[in-house]
Each structure stands twice: as structure tokens, then as C-alpha cells.
Short mmCIF file of C-alpha atoms in Angstrom, two decimals:
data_model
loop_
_atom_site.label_atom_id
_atom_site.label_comp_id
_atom_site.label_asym_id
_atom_site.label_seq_id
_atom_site.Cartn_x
_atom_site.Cartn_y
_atom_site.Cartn_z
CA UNK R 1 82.10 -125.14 96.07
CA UNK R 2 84.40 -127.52 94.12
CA UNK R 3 82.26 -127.08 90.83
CA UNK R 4 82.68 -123.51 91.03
CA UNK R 5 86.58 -123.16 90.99
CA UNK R 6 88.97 -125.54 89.00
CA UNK R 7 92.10 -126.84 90.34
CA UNK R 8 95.17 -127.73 88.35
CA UNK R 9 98.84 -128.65 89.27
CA UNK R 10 101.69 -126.29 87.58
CA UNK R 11 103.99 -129.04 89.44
CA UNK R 12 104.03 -130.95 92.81
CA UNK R 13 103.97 -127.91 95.11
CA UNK R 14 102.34 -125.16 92.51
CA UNK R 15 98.74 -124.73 91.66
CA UNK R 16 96.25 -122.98 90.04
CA UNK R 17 92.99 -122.04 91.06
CA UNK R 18 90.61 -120.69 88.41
CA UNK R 19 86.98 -119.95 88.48
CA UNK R 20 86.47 -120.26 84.78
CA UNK R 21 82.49 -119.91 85.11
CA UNK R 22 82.82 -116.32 85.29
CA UNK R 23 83.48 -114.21 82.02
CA UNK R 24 86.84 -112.80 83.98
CA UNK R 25 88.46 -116.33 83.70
CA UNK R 26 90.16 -115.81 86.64
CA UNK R 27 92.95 -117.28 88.57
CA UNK R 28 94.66 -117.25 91.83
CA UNK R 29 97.90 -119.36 92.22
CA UNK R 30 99.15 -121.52 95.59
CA UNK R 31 102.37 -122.25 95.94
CA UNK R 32 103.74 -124.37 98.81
CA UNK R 33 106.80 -123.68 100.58
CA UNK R 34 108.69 -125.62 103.77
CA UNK R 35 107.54 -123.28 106.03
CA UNK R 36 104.19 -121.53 104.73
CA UNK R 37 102.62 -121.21 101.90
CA UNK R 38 101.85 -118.18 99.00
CA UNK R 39 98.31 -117.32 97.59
CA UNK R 40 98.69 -115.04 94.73
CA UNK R 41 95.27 -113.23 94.79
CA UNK R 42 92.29 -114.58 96.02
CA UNK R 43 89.97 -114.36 92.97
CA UNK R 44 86.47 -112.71 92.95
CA UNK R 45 85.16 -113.65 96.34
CA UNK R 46 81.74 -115.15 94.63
CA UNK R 47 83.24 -118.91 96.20
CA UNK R 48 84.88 -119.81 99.70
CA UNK R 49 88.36 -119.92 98.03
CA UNK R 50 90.27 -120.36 101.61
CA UNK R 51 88.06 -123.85 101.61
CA UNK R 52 89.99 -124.78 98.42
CA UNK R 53 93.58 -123.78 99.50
CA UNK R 54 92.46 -125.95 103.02
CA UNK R 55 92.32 -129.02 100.66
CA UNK R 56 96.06 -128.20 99.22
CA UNK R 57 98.15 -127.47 102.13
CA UNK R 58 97.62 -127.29 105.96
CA UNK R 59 101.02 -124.65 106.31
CA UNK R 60 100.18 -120.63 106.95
CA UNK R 61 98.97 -118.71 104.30
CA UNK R 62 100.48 -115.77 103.05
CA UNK R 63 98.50 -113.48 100.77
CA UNK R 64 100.34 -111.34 98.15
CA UNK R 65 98.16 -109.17 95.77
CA UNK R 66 99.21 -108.44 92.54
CA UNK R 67 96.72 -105.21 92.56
CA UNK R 68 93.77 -103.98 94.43
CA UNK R 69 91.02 -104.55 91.72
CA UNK R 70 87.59 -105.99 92.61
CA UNK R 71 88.62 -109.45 90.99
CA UNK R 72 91.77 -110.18 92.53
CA UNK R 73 91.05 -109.38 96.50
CA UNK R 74 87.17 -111.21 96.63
CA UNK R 75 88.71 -113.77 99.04
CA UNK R 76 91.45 -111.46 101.02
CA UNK R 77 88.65 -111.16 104.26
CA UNK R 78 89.45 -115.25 104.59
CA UNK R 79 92.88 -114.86 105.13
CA UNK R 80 94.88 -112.90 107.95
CA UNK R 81 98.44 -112.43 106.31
CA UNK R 82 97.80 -110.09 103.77
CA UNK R 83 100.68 -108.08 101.66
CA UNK R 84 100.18 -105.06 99.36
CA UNK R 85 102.32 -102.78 97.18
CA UNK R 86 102.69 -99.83 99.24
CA UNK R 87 101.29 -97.30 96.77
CA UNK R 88 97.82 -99.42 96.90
CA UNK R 89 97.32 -99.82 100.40
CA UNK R 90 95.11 -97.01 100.37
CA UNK R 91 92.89 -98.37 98.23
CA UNK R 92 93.06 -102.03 100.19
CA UNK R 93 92.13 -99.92 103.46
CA UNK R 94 89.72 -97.28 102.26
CA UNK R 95 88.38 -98.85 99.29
CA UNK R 96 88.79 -99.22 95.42
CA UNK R 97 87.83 -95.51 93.36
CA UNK R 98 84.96 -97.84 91.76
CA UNK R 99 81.08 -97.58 92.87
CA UNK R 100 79.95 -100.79 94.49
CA UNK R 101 77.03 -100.36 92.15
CA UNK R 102 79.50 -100.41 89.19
CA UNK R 103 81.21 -103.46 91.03
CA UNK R 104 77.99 -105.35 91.58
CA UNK R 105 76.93 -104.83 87.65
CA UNK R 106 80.23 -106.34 86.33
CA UNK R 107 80.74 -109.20 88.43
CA UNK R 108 77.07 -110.26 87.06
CA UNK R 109 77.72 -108.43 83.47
CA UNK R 110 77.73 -111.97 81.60
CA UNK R 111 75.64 -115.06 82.26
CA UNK R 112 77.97 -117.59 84.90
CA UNK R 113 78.67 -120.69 82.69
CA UNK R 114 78.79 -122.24 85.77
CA UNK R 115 76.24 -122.48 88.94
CA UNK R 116 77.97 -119.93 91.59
CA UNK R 117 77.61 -121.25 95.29
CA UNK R 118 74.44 -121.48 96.75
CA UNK R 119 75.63 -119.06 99.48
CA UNK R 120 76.49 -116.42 96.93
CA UNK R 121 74.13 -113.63 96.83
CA UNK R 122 74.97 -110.46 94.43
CA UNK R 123 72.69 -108.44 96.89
CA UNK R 124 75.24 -108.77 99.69
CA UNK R 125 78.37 -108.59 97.57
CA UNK R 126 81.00 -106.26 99.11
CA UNK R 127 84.33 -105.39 98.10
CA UNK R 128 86.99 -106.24 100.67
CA UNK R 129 88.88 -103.62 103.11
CA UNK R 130 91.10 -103.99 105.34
CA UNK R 131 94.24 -103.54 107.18
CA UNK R 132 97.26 -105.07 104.87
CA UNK R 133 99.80 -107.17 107.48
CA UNK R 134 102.60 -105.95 104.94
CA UNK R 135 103.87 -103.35 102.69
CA UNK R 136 105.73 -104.14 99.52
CA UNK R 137 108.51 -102.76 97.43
CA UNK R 138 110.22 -103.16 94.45
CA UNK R 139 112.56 -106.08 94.54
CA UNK R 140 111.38 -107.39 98.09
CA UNK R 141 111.69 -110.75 98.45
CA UNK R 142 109.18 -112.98 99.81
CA UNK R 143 110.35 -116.91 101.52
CA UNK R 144 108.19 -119.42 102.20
CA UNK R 145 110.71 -121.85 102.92
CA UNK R 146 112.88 -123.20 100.15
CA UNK R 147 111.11 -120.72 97.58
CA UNK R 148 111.91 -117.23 96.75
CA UNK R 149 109.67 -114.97 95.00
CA UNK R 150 110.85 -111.73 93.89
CA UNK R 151 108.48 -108.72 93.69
CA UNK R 152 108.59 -106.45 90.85
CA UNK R 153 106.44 -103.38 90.96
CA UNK R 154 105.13 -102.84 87.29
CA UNK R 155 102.61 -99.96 87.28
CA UNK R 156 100.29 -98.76 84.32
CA UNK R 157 97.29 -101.61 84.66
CA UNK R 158 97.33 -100.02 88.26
CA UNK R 159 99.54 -97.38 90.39
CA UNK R 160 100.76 -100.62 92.46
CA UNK R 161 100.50 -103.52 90.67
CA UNK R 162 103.22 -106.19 90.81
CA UNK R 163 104.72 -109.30 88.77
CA UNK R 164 106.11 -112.10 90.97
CA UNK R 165 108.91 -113.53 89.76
CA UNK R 166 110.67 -117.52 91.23
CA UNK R 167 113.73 -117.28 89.17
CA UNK R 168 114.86 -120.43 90.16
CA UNK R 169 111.33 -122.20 88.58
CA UNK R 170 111.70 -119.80 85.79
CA UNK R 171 108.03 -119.19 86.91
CA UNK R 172 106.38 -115.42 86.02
CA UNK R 173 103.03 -114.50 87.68
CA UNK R 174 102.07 -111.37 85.69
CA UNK R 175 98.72 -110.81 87.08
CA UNK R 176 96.99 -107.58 84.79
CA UNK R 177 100.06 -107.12 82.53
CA UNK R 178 100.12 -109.58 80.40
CA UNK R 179 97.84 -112.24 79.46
CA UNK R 180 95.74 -113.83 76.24
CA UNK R 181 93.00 -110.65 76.06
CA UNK R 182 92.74 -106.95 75.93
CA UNK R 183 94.93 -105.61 78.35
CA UNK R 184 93.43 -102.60 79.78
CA UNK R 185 95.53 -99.50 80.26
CA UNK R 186 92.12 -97.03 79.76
CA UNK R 187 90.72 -96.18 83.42
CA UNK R 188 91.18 -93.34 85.11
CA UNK R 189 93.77 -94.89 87.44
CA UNK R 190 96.35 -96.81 84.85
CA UNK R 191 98.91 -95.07 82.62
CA UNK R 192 99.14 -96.49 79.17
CA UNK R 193 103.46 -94.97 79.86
CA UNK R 194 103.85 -96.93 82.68
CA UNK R 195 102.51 -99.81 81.37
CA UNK R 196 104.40 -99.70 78.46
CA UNK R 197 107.72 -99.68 81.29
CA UNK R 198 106.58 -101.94 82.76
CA UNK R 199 106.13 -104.13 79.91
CA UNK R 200 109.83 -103.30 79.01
CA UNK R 201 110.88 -104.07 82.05
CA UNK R 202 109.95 -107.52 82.12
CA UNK R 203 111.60 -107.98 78.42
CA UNK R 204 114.82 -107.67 79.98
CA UNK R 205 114.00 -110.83 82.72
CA UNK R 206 116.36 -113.52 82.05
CA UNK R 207 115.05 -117.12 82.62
CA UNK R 208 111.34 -117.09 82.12
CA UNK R 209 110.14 -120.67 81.37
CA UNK R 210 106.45 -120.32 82.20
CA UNK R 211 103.60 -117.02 82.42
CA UNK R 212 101.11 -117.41 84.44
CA UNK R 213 98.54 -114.61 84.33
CA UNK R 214 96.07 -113.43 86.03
CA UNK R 215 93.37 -114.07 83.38
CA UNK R 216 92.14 -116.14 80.43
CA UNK R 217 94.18 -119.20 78.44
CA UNK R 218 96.86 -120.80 80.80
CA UNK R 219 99.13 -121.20 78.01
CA UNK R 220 100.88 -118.38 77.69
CA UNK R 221 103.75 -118.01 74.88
CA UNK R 222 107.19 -116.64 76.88
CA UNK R 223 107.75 -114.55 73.42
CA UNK R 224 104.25 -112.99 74.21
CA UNK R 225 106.04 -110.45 76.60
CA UNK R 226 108.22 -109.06 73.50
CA UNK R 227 104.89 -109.22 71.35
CA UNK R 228 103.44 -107.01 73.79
CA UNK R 229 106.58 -104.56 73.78
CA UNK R 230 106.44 -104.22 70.16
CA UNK R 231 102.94 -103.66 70.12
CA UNK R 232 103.43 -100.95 72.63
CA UNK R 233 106.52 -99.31 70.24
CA UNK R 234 104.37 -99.04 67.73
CA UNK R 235 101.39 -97.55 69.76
CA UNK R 236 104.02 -95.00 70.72
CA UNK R 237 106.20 -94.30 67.18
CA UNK R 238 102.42 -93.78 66.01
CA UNK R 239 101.96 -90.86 69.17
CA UNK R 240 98.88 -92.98 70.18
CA UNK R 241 100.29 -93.49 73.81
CA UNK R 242 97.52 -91.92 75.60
CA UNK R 243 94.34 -93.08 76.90
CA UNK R 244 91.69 -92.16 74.57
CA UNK R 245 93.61 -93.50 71.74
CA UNK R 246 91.30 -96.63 71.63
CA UNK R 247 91.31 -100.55 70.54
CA UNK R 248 94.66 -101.91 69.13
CA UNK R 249 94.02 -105.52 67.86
CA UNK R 250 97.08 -107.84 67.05
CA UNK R 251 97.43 -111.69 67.16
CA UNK R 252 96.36 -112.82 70.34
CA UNK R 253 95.67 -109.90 72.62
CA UNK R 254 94.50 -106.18 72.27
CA UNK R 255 95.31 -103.28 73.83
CA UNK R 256 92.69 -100.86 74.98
CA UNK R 257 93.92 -97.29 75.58
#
């Protein structure tokens, strides 16, 4: 199980935990409180990621997902404390607007570059649903004891999708919104207007030292938030805000309408 997800210490009580053998690059992030501890996502659910968190900390584990997509709630039926935005916990409870056959084709869409558990069998892959322990809302605050995350509801990727932001580690989990990549605004269910808020909104954060995204390179430049906003601008001083609009390429991530 260990050679299927990488560990990696952001500092002495914050860590990431990728599964880099799957074309989504994926992480999940741990962070340790006094009293419990915070699992942002819980990754694609192709590895026993609740085994890996065991090894970390031995405090209660509070889940917190950033959005109800296939790749970021694979490991949510480990846990019992789970939170959602409340405009996604629908979806959580009922069910993603995706076919499982659809599912099951892009988990296994690109060769694994690394061996997936023995115990992990495509045939029996299933999407969680469930009962969320707790509704979220814009500007909630979540305590684990000594650390305060801050929840900030930034639609467009999805209808509920959140950043997470620990102002006083200058830390930034931005799950879907921003990362090293294409950033997707072209399904159905996102809203290339939204996103671009959303992307504005976190422009206007004051003390961001680190992004740490939901996808790809871990390294993350703080100005890439304002890249992203002017990218957007021009998307929208060129009317091209729309989905349909297509494949904007600039320096280090794209932006698929």
C-alpha cells in the first residue's frame, strides 16, 4: 500500500499524501491539530488511504471535501466524520451526475506508472455515497485544536467546491481551482463565470505563503493565482467566457472552456 501513495511533510504537523502513479497526480493533505486531525480529500479510493493517515496520527479524523468529484471522495467510506459544502451534499448522498461506466474508464484511462494494490479491482470500483456528518458554508471555520481553517466556497470547477484557507500558516489548499494543468471549467456542471469569481476572489487573500492543490507539481508559484485572473480577463475582454469556447494555453496551465 505504501508504494502506491507518497508521503511528504509540508512541516512537522502537515502532510501530503499523493498517489502520483495515477495520471490525476493526486493529493490529499493531513493536517494535525491538538485535538483531532483534518484530511483534505481522500484521493481516488484505488489504495486504503485511512491505513496511511493511521501511520501519521492516532487523533480523530475529520474529513473536509473540497468537491464531490470521483477523485477526491475514493477514500470518504473509511472515514466517519465527513463535511461537505452544502450545495454538494446531494451529490455526496445520491451520487455524482457521471455514469459509473464513464467513472470506471477514466480512473483506468492511462497506464498506472505505478503497481495499484493487489486488492484493487476496477471491476468492483464504486463511487462513494453517503450521509455527510456536516454541512458547510462560506467562511465556516473548522478547529482541530490550535489550527483554524477557514472555508471559502469558490464555485465554477463545481457548484460547491471550496478553498481552505490557515491564515495563520499562510497555507492555501485550492483543490480544482488552481493548480500546474488545465483547469477545467467545461462540464456540464461548472461555470467558466463563477470560476472566474472565484478565481478573483482568492486574488484579494492577504497572506498566502504556500498553494497546495489538489493536483499535479507541488510547487506552486503564489503569483500563479493573479496569472490565472489575468488569464481569465482576457478570456472575458475577448467574450470567450462560455463553455464551448475551447483550449486557452499560457505558461504553465491551460484553461479548458
Amino acid at each position: 500500500m505504501k508504494d502506491w501513495f507518497t508521503i511528504e511533510k509540508i512541516d512537522n504537523s502537515t502532510y501530503v499524501i499523493s498517489e502520483e502513479g495515477h495520471w490525476e497526480k493526486m493529493h490529499s493533505y493531513l493536517l494535525i491539530g491538538e485535538t483531532s486531525a483534518l484530511l483534505i480529500d481522500t484521493g481516488l479510493g484505488i489504495g486504503n488511504i485511512r491505513a496511511e493517515v493511521e501511520l501519521l496520527t492516532d487523533l480523530p479524523v475529520k474529513v473536509v471535501t473540497t468537491h464531490v468529484h470521483w477523485d477526491h471522495i475514493g477514500g470518504h467510506g473509511l472515514f466517519n466524520d465527513i463535511s461537505v459544502y452544502v450545495s454538494e451534499a446531494q451529490w455526496l448522498e445520491k451520487g455524482i451526475p457521471m455514469p459509473i461506466n464513464v467513472i470506471k474508464n477514466n480512473v483506468i484511462k492511462e497506464p498506472f506508472s505505478k503497481m495499484p494494490p493487489k486488492e484493487f479491482d476496477i471491476n468492483k470500483y464504486k463511487v462513494y455515497t453517503g450521509t455527510p456528518t456536516k454541512l458547510l458554508f462560506d467562511n465556516d471555520i473548522i478547529d482541530i485544536g490550535c489550527r483554524k481553517i477557514r472555508v471559502l466556497h469558490t464555485p465554477g470547477h463545481s457548484p460547491g467546491h471550496i478553498c481552505l484557507f490557515e491564515e495563520d500558516r499562510g497555507y492555501l489548499y485550492t483543490g480544482d481551482l488552481i493548480y500546474l494543468g488545465t483547469l477545467f471549467a467545461f462540464y456540464p456542471s461548472t461555470n467558466p463565470v463563477d470560476f472566474k469569481k472565484s478565481v478573483d476572489r482568492l486574488s484579494k487573500l492577504h497572506n498566502i505563503q504556500k498553494i497546495l492543490p489538489g493536483h499535479n507539481a507541488l510547487e506552486v508559484p503564489v503569483d500563479t493565482i493573479e496569472k490565472v485572473k489575468e488569464a481569465f480577463e482576457y478570456i472575458e475582454k475577448n467574450n470567450l467566457l462560455k463553455h464551448g469556447s475551447g483550449i486557452f494555453e499560457f505558461e504553465s496551465f491551460s484553461i479548458h472552456l
